[in-house]
């Protein structure tokens, strides 16, 4: 399968999932139910390579990873701002 055909298949699958409910809420609910290590305390490293604990809660509609930190604060991280250790 070529990259172009794979991308086309993914777009078709997403479109079908969204059309099942008539809006994107079905898609987001399903997506969040499949997030790796969601709701599990996990060690991350920040850009300074310092470890910290966080719990994945969701991915925002803009693609940021939302974590609950040790002090119960919630912080959003953009792509490549943190690394998960597992």
Short mmCIF file of C-alpha atoms in Angstrom, two decimals:
data_model
loop_
_atom_site.label_atom_id
_atom_site.label_comp_id
_atom_site.label_asym_id
_atom_site.label_seq_id
_atom_site.Cartn_x
_atom_site.Cartn_y
_atom_site.Cartn_z
CA UNK A 1 0.00 0.00 0.00
CA UNK A 2 1.41 3.38 -0.94
CA UNK A 3 1.50 6.32 1.47
CA UNK A 4 -1.13 8.07 -0.64
CA UNK A 5 -3.50 5.07 -0.46
CA UNK A 6 -2.90 4.72 3.28
CA UNK A 7 -3.71 8.40 3.85
CA UNK A 8 -6.84 8.06 1.74
CA UNK A 9 -7.96 5.01 3.78
CA UNK A 10 -7.39 6.90 7.04
CA UNK A 11 -9.40 9.91 5.85
CA UNK A 12 -12.25 7.62 4.75
CA UNK A 13 -12.26 5.86 8.15
CA UNK A 14 -12.29 9.15 10.06
CA UNK A 15 -15.07 10.53 7.86
CA UNK A 16 -17.17 7.40 8.45
CA UNK A 17 -16.62 7.60 12.22
CA UNK A 18 -17.66 11.26 12.31
CA UNK A 19 -20.73 10.62 10.17
CA UNK A 20 -21.94 7.91 12.60
CA UNK A 21 -22.88 10.55 15.13
CA UNK A 22 -23.34 13.61 12.95
CA UNK A 23 -20.60 15.53 14.78
CA UNK A 24 -17.05 15.16 16.06
CA UNK A 25 -17.94 14.32 19.68
CA UNK A 26 -18.17 10.59 18.83
CA UNK A 27 -14.71 10.71 17.25
CA UNK A 28 -13.13 12.56 20.20
CA UNK A 29 -14.73 10.22 22.76
CA UNK A 30 -13.45 7.16 20.91
CA UNK A 31 -10.01 8.73 20.41
CA UNK A 32 -9.64 9.58 24.11
CA UNK A 33 -10.77 6.09 25.14
CA UNK A 34 -7.80 4.67 23.20
CA UNK A 35 -5.07 7.02 24.45
CA UNK A 36 -1.96 5.14 25.60
CA UNK A 37 -1.45 5.31 29.40
CA UNK A 38 -4.45 7.61 29.91
CA UNK A 39 -5.25 8.09 33.63
CA UNK A 40 -2.06 6.23 34.66
CA UNK A 41 0.72 8.04 36.58
CA UNK A 42 3.67 8.21 34.20
CA UNK A 43 7.17 9.69 34.23
CA UNK A 44 7.90 12.31 31.56
CA UNK A 45 11.00 14.32 30.69
CA UNK A 46 10.76 18.00 29.75
CA UNK A 47 13.00 19.76 27.19
CA UNK A 48 15.66 20.22 29.90
CA UNK A 49 15.66 16.42 30.34
CA UNK A 50 14.26 16.79 33.89
CA UNK A 51 11.86 14.02 34.96
CA UNK A 52 8.40 14.74 36.34
CA UNK A 53 5.22 12.77 37.04
CA UNK A 54 2.04 13.39 35.13
CA UNK A 55 -1.28 11.77 34.28
CA UNK A 56 -2.59 12.03 30.72
CA UNK A 57 -6.14 13.36 30.69
CA UNK A 58 -6.73 14.17 27.02
CA UNK A 59 -5.46 15.67 23.82
CA UNK A 60 -6.92 19.09 23.03
CA UNK A 61 -8.55 19.89 19.71
CA UNK A 62 -5.38 21.80 18.82
CA UNK A 63 -3.26 18.68 19.44
CA UNK A 64 -1.76 19.52 22.83
CA UNK A 65 -1.28 16.83 25.47
CA UNK A 66 -3.11 17.75 28.68
CA UNK A 67 -1.47 16.41 31.85
CA UNK A 68 -2.33 16.60 35.54
CA UNK A 69 0.89 17.25 37.45
CA UNK A 70 1.95 16.28 41.01
CA UNK A 71 0.58 19.52 42.45
CA UNK A 72 -2.84 18.83 40.82
CA UNK A 73 -2.30 21.63 38.30
CA UNK A 74 -3.17 20.98 34.66
CA UNK A 75 -0.68 21.82 31.95
CA UNK A 76 -0.81 21.47 28.17
CA UNK A 77 2.25 20.43 26.18
CA UNK A 78 2.87 20.87 22.49
CA UNK A 79 4.49 18.25 20.31
CA UNK A 80 8.08 17.43 21.35
CA UNK A 81 7.86 19.47 24.57
CA UNK A 82 7.79 16.29 26.67
CA UNK A 83 8.89 12.67 26.33
CA UNK A 84 7.09 9.80 27.99
CA UNK A 85 9.20 7.19 29.76
CA UNK A 86 7.71 3.73 30.03
#
